[in-house]
Amino acid sequence: MNITKTNIDDLNAVIKLQIVKEDYESRVNDVLKDYRKKANINGFRQGKVPMGVIKKMYGTPVLADEVNKLLSDELMKYIRENDLKILGEPLPNETEQKEINWEKDTDFEFAFDIALTPEYTLNLSKRDKMTFFKIAVDEKMIENGVEMHARRFGSNEPAEAVEEKELLKGNYAQVDAEGKLVEEGITSEDVAISLEYMADEDAKKKFVGAKKGDVVVFNPAKAFANKTDLASMLNISKEEAETLDADFQFTITEINKFVNAELNQELFDKVFGEGTVSSEEEFKNRIKEDIEKQLVNDSDYKFLIDAKEKLVKKSKMDLPEAFLKRWIIATNKEMNEEQVEKDFANYVDEFKWQLIKNRLTEENELKVEQEEVMEFAKQQALMQFQQYGMMEVPEEYLTNYAQQMMQNQEEQRKIYERMIDNKIVEFLKGAIKIEEKEVSTEEFNKMFE
């Protein structure tokens, strides 16, 4: 097999592969022999079909299949052995590819376009400056954190009368325009409703001040917009709920009010573990620390976006744009030329950034080990458990949960990418000059508008 590469310019090249009969003949014969062993054709015993019949039936498609396999293998082998740094994947050349007749030709020539990785420089130093936006933790954020934990561990307690956010239990019965019970109308008993999620303010006002045993007449279809919930509440089908427009009397059998947990040692232990926090001041400081950790992630994300913009501009690299447009369409069947042209500037930036990321990763040995991926997954698992108030989670639970996450290849890839991004952020913080600027949450959010 003869393989040659011709450079068109610094960014584009053509690879030609000449495949002759000696390159593929044994492969094709081996496949046809296997076909012969398995073929079931009327008039012949299995394994005794003449090879001429097999070749006539399967020769051409087997030839095309084996030549294409050989072509793919040898093309990628050539790129790998010659250490060609390419963008995307090889594409069939649109002008030099000769027409192929699989039934008559014995020798074949293929031509592929490849895009070469551009030369560029970064030369990062302390002369390069970037701003790191540190988000300030204010008292309102801390109080919101306290409220969140107090509410998470709060409880429903009996109440004498309805105010505005109570959870009620009672019995529904359909009534007519005069407020009388409808014979064989819709009824539903021991139903729980929350005034907090009642959309109709007029209906909500009817409940305020009511006590156990009181009867309130209202239209639940107007009060609760979600028809699935309405159907469940009245024990009817969703189709009935979609068209329902009737008044019901609701006889209150139980009134419960949600009360936040008190700020005491019991709450401190539930949130942060037994004995970890022993005063309200320590509790608030620990909440502040947790918020700061979360906000650092947000600041790092903003820093990475700014770094991408700065380094893409600094690299001043050129790309083989015509090739990349073809490649995007070839690998995304739902895309057309108009869509690619519209978004191509963003594609170009992403290509450049990926090249820069790869160089930073390789040159500075920013490796992500499997143990790190697993530890990150365990931390993600712990955060999910903590959302449900489980602060002390056995190690084997976290490991099992993380292992389940790692079985999902897409999830594993996302974690790996996040960790590479984190390592790049930390590397850049040490390689260039960082000017830290403290901003409020509102100021920070405006940067994304």
CSV table of C-alpha atoms in Angstrom, one decimal:
chain,number,residue,atom,x,y,z
A,1,MET,CA,0.0,0.0,0.0
A,2,ASN,CA,1.3,3.4,-0.9
A,3,ILE,CA,0.4,6.4,1.3
A,4,THR,CA,1.5,10.0,0.6
A,5,LYS,CA,0.7,13.4,2.2
A,6,THR,CA,0.7,16.7,0.4
A,7,ASN,CA,0.6,19.9,2.3
A,8,ILE,CA,-1.8,22.5,0.8
A,9,ASP,CA,-0.8,25.2,3.3
A,10,ASP,CA,0.2,25.4,7.0
A,11,LEU,CA,-3.3,24.2,8.0
A,12,ASN,CA,-4.5,21.8,5.3
A,13,ALA,CA,-3.1,18.7,3.8
A,14,VAL,CA,-4.3,15.8,1.5
A,15,ILE,CA,-3.5,12.2,2.3
A,16,LYS,CA,-3.7,9.7,-0.6
A,17,LEU,CA,-3.9,5.9,-0.2
A,18,GLN,CA,-3.4,3.5,-3.0
A,19,ILE,CA,-4.8,0.0,-2.3
A,20,VAL,CA,-3.9,-2.8,-4.6
A,21,LYS,CA,-5.3,-6.3,-4.9
A,22,GLU,CA,-2.4,-7.8,-2.8
A,23,ASP,CA,-3.4,-5.6,0.1
A,24,TYR,CA,-6.9,-6.9,0.5
A,25,GLU,CA,-7.2,-10.2,-1.3
A,26,SER,CA,-6.5,-12.5,1.6
A,27,ARG,CA,-8.9,-10.6,3.9
A,28,VAL,CA,-11.7,-10.9,1.3
A,29,ASN,CA,-11.0,-14.6,0.7
A,30,ASP,CA,-11.1,-15.3,4.4
A,31,VAL,CA,-14.6,-13.7,4.8
A,32,LEU,CA,-15.9,-15.5,1.7
A,33,LYS,CA,-14.7,-18.8,3.0
A,34,ASP,CA,-16.5,-18.1,6.3
A,35,TYR,CA,-19.6,-17.3,4.3
A,36,ARG,CA,-19.3,-20.6,2.4
A,37,LYS,CA,-19.2,-22.6,5.7
A,38,LYS,CA,-22.4,-21.0,7.0
A,39,ALA,CA,-24.4,-20.5,3.7
A,40,ASN,CA,-27.8,-22.3,3.4
A,41,ILE,CA,-28.7,-22.3,-0.3
A,42,ASN,CA,-31.3,-24.5,-1.9
A,43,GLY,CA,-29.7,-27.4,-3.8
A,44,PHE,CA,-26.5,-27.4,-1.8
A,45,ARG,CA,-25.5,-29.0,1.5
A,46,GLN,CA,-24.3,-26.5,4.1
A,47,GLY,CA,-20.5,-25.9,3.6
A,48,LYS,CA,-20.6,-27.3,0.1
A,49,VAL,CA,-21.7,-24.3,-1.9
A,50,PRO,CA,-19.3,-23.7,-4.8
A,51,MET,CA,-17.0,-20.7,-4.1
A,52,GLY,CA,-18.1,-19.2,-7.5
A,53,VAL,CA,-21.7,-19.0,-6.3
A,54,ILE,CA,-20.6,-17.4,-3.0
A,55,LYS,CA,-18.4,-14.8,-4.9
A,56,LYS,CA,-21.3,-14.0,-7.2
A,57,MET,CA,-23.7,-13.5,-4.3
A,58,TYR,CA,-21.4,-11.7,-1.8
A,59,GLY,CA,-18.2,-10.8,-3.5
A,60,THR,CA,-18.8,-7.1,-4.3
A,61,PRO,CA,-20.3,-6.1,-0.9
A,62,VAL,CA,-17.5,-8.1,1.0
A,63,LEU,CA,-14.9,-6.4,-1.2
A,64,ALA,CA,-16.2,-2.9,-0.4
A,65,ASP,CA,-16.5,-3.7,3.3
A,66,GLU,CA,-13.0,-5.1,3.6
A,67,VAL,CA,-11.4,-2.3,1.6
A,68,ASN,CA,-13.1,0.3,3.7
A,69,LYS,CA,-12.0,-1.4,6.9
A,70,LEU,CA,-8.4,-1.6,5.6
A,71,LEU,CA,-8.6,2.0,4.5
A,72,SER,CA,-9.8,3.2,7.9
A,73,ASP,CA,-7.2,1.2,9.8
A,74,GLU,CA,-4.3,2.3,7.5
A,75,LEU,CA,-5.3,6.0,7.5
A,76,MET,CA,-5.5,6.2,11.3
A,77,LYS,CA,-2.3,4.2,11.6
A,78,TYR,CA,-0.5,6.6,9.3
A,79,ILE,CA,-1.7,9.7,11.2
A,80,ARG,CA,-0.7,8.1,14.5
A,81,GLU,CA,2.8,6.8,13.4
A,82,ASN,CA,3.6,10.2,11.8
A,83,ASP,CA,2.4,12.1,14.9
A,84,LEU,CA,0.1,14.3,12.8
A,85,LYS,CA,-1.8,16.7,15.1
A,86,ILE,CA,-5.1,17.1,13.3
A,87,LEU,CA,-8.4,18.8,14.0
A,88,GLY,CA,-11.6,16.9,13.7
A,89,GLU,CA,-11.4,13.8,11.5
A,90,PRO,CA,-10.3,13.2,7.9
A,91,LEU,CA,-12.9,14.0,5.2
A,92,PRO,CA,-13.1,12.6,1.7
A,93,ASN,CA,-11.5,15.1,-0.7
A,94,GLU,CA,-14.1,16.7,-2.9
A,95,THR,CA,-12.0,17.1,-6.1
A,96,GLU,CA,-9.3,14.5,-6.1
A,97,GLN,CA,-11.3,11.4,-5.1
A,98,LYS,CA,-11.6,9.1,-8.1
A,99,GLU,CA,-14.9,7.4,-8.9
A,100,ILE,CA,-14.9,3.7,-7.7
A,101,ASN,CA,-16.5,0.8,-9.5
A,102,TRP,CA,-16.6,-2.0,-6.9
A,103,GLU,CA,-17.6,-4.6,-9.5
A,104,LYS,CA,-14.7,-4.0,-12.0
A,105,ASP,CA,-11.9,-2.2,-10.2
A,106,THR,CA,-9.1,-4.2,-8.5
A,107,ASP,CA,-6.9,-1.2,-7.5
A,108,PHE,CA,-8.3,1.7,-5.6
A,109,GLU,CA,-7.1,5.2,-4.8
A,110,PHE,CA,-8.6,7.3,-2.0
A,111,ALA,CA,-7.9,11.0,-1.1
A,112,PHE,CA,-8.7,12.6,2.3
A,113,ASP,CA,-8.5,16.1,3.5
A,114,ILE,CA,-7.0,16.7,7.0
A,115,ALA,CA,-6.8,19.9,9.0
A,116,LEU,CA,-3.5,20.4,10.8
A,117,THR,CA,-3.3,21.9,14.3
A,118,PRO,CA,-2.1,25.5,14.0
A,119,GLU,CA,1.1,26.8,15.5
A,120,TYR,CA,0.6,29.4,18.2
A,121,THR,CA,2.2,30.8,21.4
A,122,LEU,CA,0.9,31.6,24.8
A,123,ASN,CA,4.0,32.5,26.9
A,124,LEU,CA,2.1,33.0,30.1
A,125,SER,CA,3.8,35.1,32.8
A,126,LYS,CA,3.1,37.5,35.6
A,127,ARG,CA,2.8,40.3,33.0
A,128,ASP,CA,-0.6,38.7,32.1
A,129,LYS,CA,-3.2,40.1,34.5
A,130,MET,CA,-6.7,38.9,35.3
A,131,THR,CA,-9.4,39.9,37.8
A,132,PHE,CA,-10.7,37.3,40.2
A,133,PHE,CA,-14.2,38.3,41.4
A,134,LYS,CA,-14.7,37.3,45.0
A,135,ILE,CA,-18.4,37.3,46.0
A,136,ALA,CA,-19.0,38.9,49.4
A,137,VAL,CA,-21.1,37.0,51.9
A,138,ASP,CA,-23.6,39.4,53.4
A,139,GLU,CA,-25.9,39.1,56.4
A,140,LYS,CA,-28.9,38.4,54.3
A,141,MET,CA,-27.3,35.4,52.8
A,142,ILE,CA,-26.3,34.1,56.2
A,143,GLU,CA,-29.9,34.6,57.5
A,144,ASN,CA,-31.3,32.8,54.4
A,145,GLY,CA,-29.0,29.9,55.3
A,146,VAL,CA,-30.2,29.9,58.8
A,147,GLU,CA,-33.8,30.0,57.6
A,148,MET,CA,-33.2,27.2,55.1
A,149,HIS,CA,-31.8,24.8,57.8
A,150,ALA,CA,-34.4,25.8,60.4
A,151,ARG,CA,-37.1,25.1,57.8
A,152,ARG,CA,-35.6,21.8,56.7
A,153,PHE,CA,-35.7,20.5,60.2
A,154,GLY,CA,-39.0,22.1,61.1
A,155,SER,CA,-42.3,20.3,61.7
A,156,ASN,CA,-46.0,20.6,61.4
A,157,GLU,CA,-47.8,21.4,64.7
A,158,PRO,CA,-51.5,21.6,65.5
A,159,ALA,CA,-53.1,25.1,65.2
A,160,GLU,CA,-56.3,26.6,66.5
A,161,ALA,CA,-57.2,28.6,63.5
A,162,VAL,CA,-56.1,29.2,59.9
A,163,GLU,CA,-53.8,32.1,59.2
A,164,GLU,CA,-52.2,32.0,55.7
A,165,LYS,CA,-49.8,29.0,55.1
A,166,GLU,CA,-51.4,26.2,57.1
A,167,LEU,CA,-51.7,22.6,56.0
A,168,LEU,CA,-55.3,21.5,56.2
A,169,LYS,CA,-57.0,18.2,56.2
A,170,GLY,CA,-60.7,17.8,55.5
A,171,ASN,CA,-63.5,16.3,53.4
A,172,TYR,CA,-64.7,17.5,50.0
A,173,ALA,CA,-68.3,17.4,48.8
A,174,GLN,CA,-69.6,19.0,45.6
A,175,VAL,CA,-72.3,21.7,46.0
A,176,ASP,CA,-74.7,23.5,43.6
A,177,ALA,CA,-75.1,27.2,43.0
A,178,GLU,CA,-77.2,27.5,46.1
A,179,GLY,CA,-74.6,25.8,48.3
A,180,LYS,CA,-76.6,22.6,48.6
A,181,LEU,CA,-74.9,19.1,48.3
A,182,VAL,CA,-75.2,17.7,44.8
A,183,GLU,CA,-76.9,14.3,44.9
A,184,GLU,CA,-74.3,11.7,43.8
A,185,GLY,CA,-71.8,14.5,43.3
A,186,ILE,CA,-68.1,14.2,43.7
A,187,THR,CA,-66.8,13.6,47.2
A,188,SER,CA,-63.4,12.9,48.6
A,189,GLU,CA,-62.4,12.4,52.2
A,190,ASP,CA,-59.3,13.0,54.4
A,191,VAL,CA,-57.7,15.2,51.8
A,192,ALA,CA,-54.6,17.4,52.5
A,193,ILE,CA,-54.4,20.9,51.0
A,194,SER,CA,-51.9,23.7,51.5
A,195,LEU,CA,-52.9,27.3,51.5
A,196,GLU,CA,-49.3,28.2,50.5
A,197,TYR,CA,-49.8,26.6,47.1
A,198,MET,CA,-53.4,27.9,46.5
A,199,ALA,CA,-53.4,30.2,43.5
A,200,ASP,CA,-56.8,31.8,44.0
A,201,GLU,CA,-56.5,34.6,46.5
A,202,ASP,CA,-60.2,35.0,46.9
A,203,ALA,CA,-60.5,31.3,47.9
A,204,LYS,CA,-57.5,31.6,50.2
A,205,LYS,CA,-59.2,34.5,52.1
A,206,LYS,CA,-62.3,32.3,52.7
A,207,PHE,CA,-60.1,30.0,54.8
A,208,VAL,CA,-58.4,32.7,56.9
A,209,GLY,CA,-59.7,32.6,60.5
A,210,ALA,CA,-61.5,29.2,60.0
A,211,LYS,CA,-61.3,26.6,62.7
A,212,LYS,CA,-61.6,22.8,63.0
A,213,GLY,CA,-65.1,21.8,62.0
A,214,ASP,CA,-65.8,24.8,59.9
A,215,VAL,CA,-67.1,24.5,56.3
A,216,VAL,CA,-65.6,26.6,53.5
A,217,VAL,CA,-67.2,26.7,50.0
A,218,PHE,CA,-64.9,27.4,47.1
A,219,ASN,CA,-64.0,26.2,43.6
A,220,PRO,CA,-60.9,23.9,43.8
A,221,ALA,CA,-60.4,24.0,40.0
A,222,LYS,CA,-59.7,27.8,40.3
A,223,ALA,CA,-57.7,27.4,43.5
A,224,PHE,CA,-55.3,24.7,42.2
A,225,ALA,CA,-54.0,25.1,38.7
A,226,ASN,CA,-52.3,21.7,38.4
A,227,LYS,CA,-54.9,19.4,37.0
A,228,THR,CA,-53.0,16.2,38.0
A,229,ASP,CA,-53.0,17.4,41.6
A,230,LEU,CA,-56.6,18.3,41.4
A,231,ALA,CA,-57.6,14.9,40.0
A,232,SER,CA,-55.7,13.2,42.9
A,233,MET,CA,-57.3,15.5,45.4
A,234,LEU,CA,-60.8,14.9,44.3
A,235,ASN,CA,-60.2,11.2,43.4
A,236,ILE,CA,-61.3,11.7,39.8
A,237,SER,CA,-59.7,11.2,36.4
A,238,LYS,CA,-57.4,13.8,34.9
A,239,GLU,CA,-59.8,14.1,32.0
A,240,GLU,CA,-62.6,15.0,34.4
A,241,ALA,CA,-60.3,17.5,36.2
A,242,GLU,CA,-59.5,19.2,32.9
A,243,THR,CA,-63.2,20.3,32.4
A,244,LEU,CA,-64.3,20.6,36.1
A,245,ASP,CA,-65.8,23.9,37.1
A,246,ALA,CA,-67.8,23.5,40.3
A,247,ASP,CA,-68.0,24.7,43.9
A,248,PHE,CA,-67.2,22.3,46.8
A,249,GLN,CA,-67.6,22.5,50.5
A,250,PHE,CA,-64.5,21.6,52.4
A,251,THR,CA,-65.1,20.5,56.0
A,252,ILE,CA,-61.9,21.1,58.0
A,253,THR,CA,-60.9,18.2,60.2
A,254,GLU,CA,-57.4,19.1,61.0
A,255,ILE,CA,-55.2,22.3,61.0
A,256,ASN,CA,-51.4,22.1,61.1
A,257,LYS,CA,-49.0,25.0,61.0
A,258,PHE,CA,-45.4,24.5,59.8
A,259,VAL,CA,-43.0,25.7,62.5
A,260,ASN,CA,-39.3,26.2,61.9
A,261,ALA,CA,-36.9,24.3,64.1
A,262,GLU,CA,-35.5,26.4,67.0
A,263,LEU,CA,-31.9,27.6,66.9
A,264,ASN,CA,-30.6,25.4,69.6
A,265,GLN,CA,-28.1,22.6,70.0
A,266,GLU,CA,-30.4,20.0,68.6
A,267,LEU,CA,-30.6,21.9,65.3
A,268,PHE,CA,-26.8,22.5,65.3
A,269,ASP,CA,-26.1,18.8,65.7
A,270,LYS,CA,-28.6,17.8,63.0
A,271,VAL,CA,-27.1,20.2,60.5
A,272,PHE,CA,-23.3,19.9,61.1
A,273,GLY,CA,-23.0,16.7,63.2
A,274,GLU,CA,-23.0,16.2,66.9
A,275,GLY,CA,-20.8,18.5,68.9
A,276,THR,CA,-19.3,20.3,65.8
A,277,VAL,CA,-21.1,23.6,66.6
A,278,SER,CA,-22.0,24.7,70.1
A,279,SER,CA,-23.4,28.3,69.7
A,280,GLU,CA,-25.5,30.4,67.5
A,281,GLU,CA,-22.5,32.5,66.5
A,282,GLU,CA,-20.5,29.3,65.5
A,283,PHE,CA,-23.6,28.1,63.6
A,284,LYS,CA,-23.7,31.3,61.6
A,285,ASN,CA,-20.0,31.3,61.0
A,286,ARG,CA,-20.1,27.7,59.7
A,287,ILE,CA,-23.0,28.6,57.4
A,288,LYS,CA,-20.9,31.6,56.2
A,289,GLU,CA,-17.9,29.2,55.5
A,290,ASP,CA,-20.2,26.9,53.5
A,291,ILE,CA,-21.6,29.8,51.5
A,292,GLU,CA,-18.1,31.0,50.8
A,293,LYS,CA,-17.0,27.6,49.4
A,294,GLN,CA,-20.1,27.5,47.1
A,295,LEU,CA,-19.4,31.1,45.9
A,296,VAL,CA,-15.7,30.2,45.2
A,297,ASN,CA,-17.0,27.7,42.7
A,298,ASP,CA,-19.1,30.5,41.0
A,299,SER,CA,-16.0,32.8,41.1
A,300,ASP,CA,-13.9,30.1,39.5
A,301,TYR,CA,-16.5,29.6,36.8
A,302,LYS,CA,-16.4,33.3,35.9
A,303,PHE,CA,-12.6,33.3,36.0
A,304,LEU,CA,-12.5,30.3,33.6
A,305,ILE,CA,-14.9,32.2,31.2
A,306,ASP,CA,-12.6,35.3,31.3
A,307,ALA,CA,-9.5,33.1,30.9
A,308,LYS,CA,-10.9,31.5,27.8
A,309,GLU,CA,-11.6,34.9,26.3
A,310,LYS,CA,-8.2,36.2,27.2
A,311,LEU,CA,-6.1,33.2,26.1
A,312,VAL,CA,-8.1,32.7,22.8
A,313,LYS,CA,-7.3,36.3,21.9
A,314,LYS,CA,-3.7,36.1,23.1
A,315,SER,CA,-3.0,32.9,21.1
A,316,LYS,CA,-3.7,34.7,17.8
A,317,MET,CA,-4.1,31.3,16.1
A,318,ASP,CA,-5.5,30.7,12.6
A,319,LEU,CA,-7.8,27.8,11.9
A,320,PRO,CA,-8.7,25.9,8.7
A,321,GLU,CA,-12.2,27.4,8.7
A,322,ALA,CA,-13.4,25.9,5.4
A,323,PHE,CA,-12.5,22.4,6.5
A,324,LEU,CA,-14.1,22.9,10.0
A,325,LYS,CA,-17.4,24.1,8.4
A,326,ARG,CA,-17.5,20.9,6.3
A,327,TRP,CA,-16.5,18.7,9.3
A,328,ILE,CA,-19.3,20.3,11.6
A,329,ILE,CA,-21.9,19.5,8.9
A,330,ALA,CA,-20.5,16.0,8.3
A,331,THR,CA,-20.7,15.1,12.0
A,332,ASN,CA,-24.0,16.9,12.8
A,333,LYS,CA,-26.6,15.7,10.4
A,334,GLU,CA,-29.2,18.2,11.8
A,335,MET,CA,-26.9,21.1,10.9
A,336,ASN,CA,-26.9,23.0,7.6
A,337,GLU,CA,-24.6,25.6,6.1
A,338,GLU,CA,-26.8,28.5,7.2
A,339,GLN,CA,-26.8,27.3,10.8
A,340,VAL,CA,-23.1,26.7,10.8
A,341,GLU,CA,-22.4,30.2,9.3
A,342,LYS,CA,-24.6,31.8,11.9
A,343,ASP,CA,-22.8,30.2,14.9
A,344,PHE,CA,-19.4,29.7,13.4
A,345,ALA,CA,-17.7,32.4,15.5
A,346,ASN,CA,-18.6,30.5,18.6
A,347,TYR,CA,-17.4,27.2,17.1
A,348,VAL,CA,-14.1,28.8,16.3
A,349,ASP,CA,-13.6,30.0,19.9
A,350,GLU,CA,-14.5,26.6,21.2
A,351,PHE,CA,-12.0,24.9,18.8
A,352,LYS,CA,-9.3,27.3,19.9
A,353,TRP,CA,-10.1,26.9,23.6
A,354,GLN,CA,-10.0,23.2,23.3
A,355,LEU,CA,-6.5,23.4,21.7
A,356,ILE,CA,-5.3,25.7,24.5
A,357,LYS,CA,-6.8,23.4,27.2
A,358,ASN,CA,-5.0,20.4,25.7
A,359,ARG,CA,-1.7,22.3,25.6
A,360,LEU,CA,-2.0,23.5,29.2
A,361,THR,CA,-3.0,20.0,30.3
A,362,GLU,CA,-0.1,18.3,28.5
A,363,GLU,CA,2.7,20.8,29.1
A,364,ASN,CA,1.9,21.2,32.8
A,365,GLU,CA,1.0,17.6,33.4
A,366,LEU,CA,-2.5,18.5,34.7
A,367,LYS,CA,-3.6,14.9,35.1
A,368,VAL,CA,-6.8,13.6,36.6
A,369,GLU,CA,-6.3,10.3,38.3
A,370,GLN,CA,-9.1,7.7,38.7
A,371,GLU,CA,-8.9,8.1,42.5
A,372,GLU,CA,-9.6,11.8,42.2
A,373,VAL,CA,-12.6,11.2,40.0
A,374,MET,CA,-14.0,8.7,42.5
A,375,GLU,CA,-13.4,11.1,45.4
A,376,PHE,CA,-15.1,13.9,43.5
A,377,ALA,CA,-18.1,11.6,42.9
A,378,LYS,CA,-18.2,10.8,46.6
A,379,GLN,CA,-18.3,14.5,47.5
A,380,GLN,CA,-21.2,14.9,45.0
A,381,ALA,CA,-23.0,12.0,46.6
A,382,LEU,CA,-22.4,13.5,50.1
A,383,MET,CA,-23.9,16.8,49.0
A,384,GLN,CA,-27.0,15.1,47.8
A,385,PHE,CA,-27.4,13.2,51.1
A,386,GLN,CA,-26.9,16.4,53.0
A,387,GLN,CA,-29.7,18.1,51.1
A,388,TYR,CA,-32.0,15.6,52.9
A,389,GLY,CA,-30.5,16.3,56.3
A,390,MET,CA,-28.1,13.2,56.4
A,391,MET,CA,-24.9,14.9,57.5
A,392,GLU,CA,-23.1,11.7,58.7
A,393,VAL,CA,-23.1,9.2,55.8
A,394,PRO,CA,-21.2,5.9,56.1
A,395,GLU,CA,-18.2,5.7,53.8
A,396,GLU,CA,-19.5,2.5,52.1
A,397,TYR,CA,-22.8,4.3,51.2
A,398,LEU,CA,-20.8,7.1,49.5
A,399,THR,CA,-18.6,4.6,47.7
A,400,ASN,CA,-21.5,2.6,46.4
A,401,TYR,CA,-23.3,5.7,45.3
A,402,ALA,CA,-20.2,7.1,43.6
A,403,GLN,CA,-19.6,3.7,41.8
A,404,GLN,CA,-23.1,3.8,40.4
A,405,MET,CA,-22.4,7.3,39.1
A,406,MET,CA,-19.2,6.1,37.5
A,407,GLN,CA,-21.0,3.4,35.6
A,408,ASN,CA,-22.6,6.1,33.5
A,409,GLN,CA,-20.0,7.0,30.9
A,410,GLU,CA,-21.5,10.4,30.2
A,411,GLU,CA,-21.5,11.3,33.9
A,412,GLN,CA,-17.9,10.1,34.3
A,413,ARG,CA,-16.9,12.3,31.3
A,414,LYS,CA,-18.6,15.4,32.8
A,415,ILE,CA,-16.8,14.9,36.1
A,416,TYR,CA,-13.5,14.5,34.4
A,417,GLU,CA,-14.0,17.7,32.4
A,418,ARG,CA,-15.0,19.6,35.5
A,419,MET,CA,-11.9,18.4,37.3
A,420,ILE,CA,-9.6,19.3,34.3
A,421,ASP,CA,-11.3,22.8,34.3
A,422,ASN,CA,-10.6,23.1,38.1
A,423,LYS,CA,-6.9,22.2,37.6
A,424,ILE,CA,-6.6,24.7,34.7
A,425,VAL,CA,-8.0,27.4,36.9
A,426,GLU,CA,-5.6,26.6,39.8
A,427,PHE,CA,-2.7,26.5,37.3
A,428,LEU,CA,-3.6,29.9,35.8
A,429,LYS,CA,-3.9,31.5,39.2
A,430,GLY,CA,-0.3,30.6,39.8
A,431,ALA,CA,1.0,31.4,36.3
A,432,ILE,CA,-0.4,34.9,35.8
A,433,LYS,CA,-1.0,37.9,38.1
A,434,ILE,CA,-4.4,37.9,39.8
A,435,GLU,CA,-6.1,41.0,41.1
A,436,GLU,CA,-8.8,40.1,43.5
A,437,LYS,CA,-11.9,42.2,43.5
A,438,GLU,CA,-14.8,41.8,46.0
A,439,VAL,CA,-18.3,42.2,44.6
A,440,SER,CA,-21.8,41.7,45.8
A,441,THR,CA,-24.0,38.9,44.5
A,442,GLU,CA,-26.1,41.4,42.5
A,443,GLU,CA,-22.9,42.9,40.9
A,444,PHE,CA,-21.6,39.4,40.1
A,445,ASN,CA,-24.9,38.2,38.5
A,446,LYS,CA,-25.0,41.3,36.3
A,447,MET,CA,-21.8,40.2,34.7
A,448,PHE,CA,-23.8,37.3,33.1
A,449,GLU,CA,-26.6,39.5,31.7
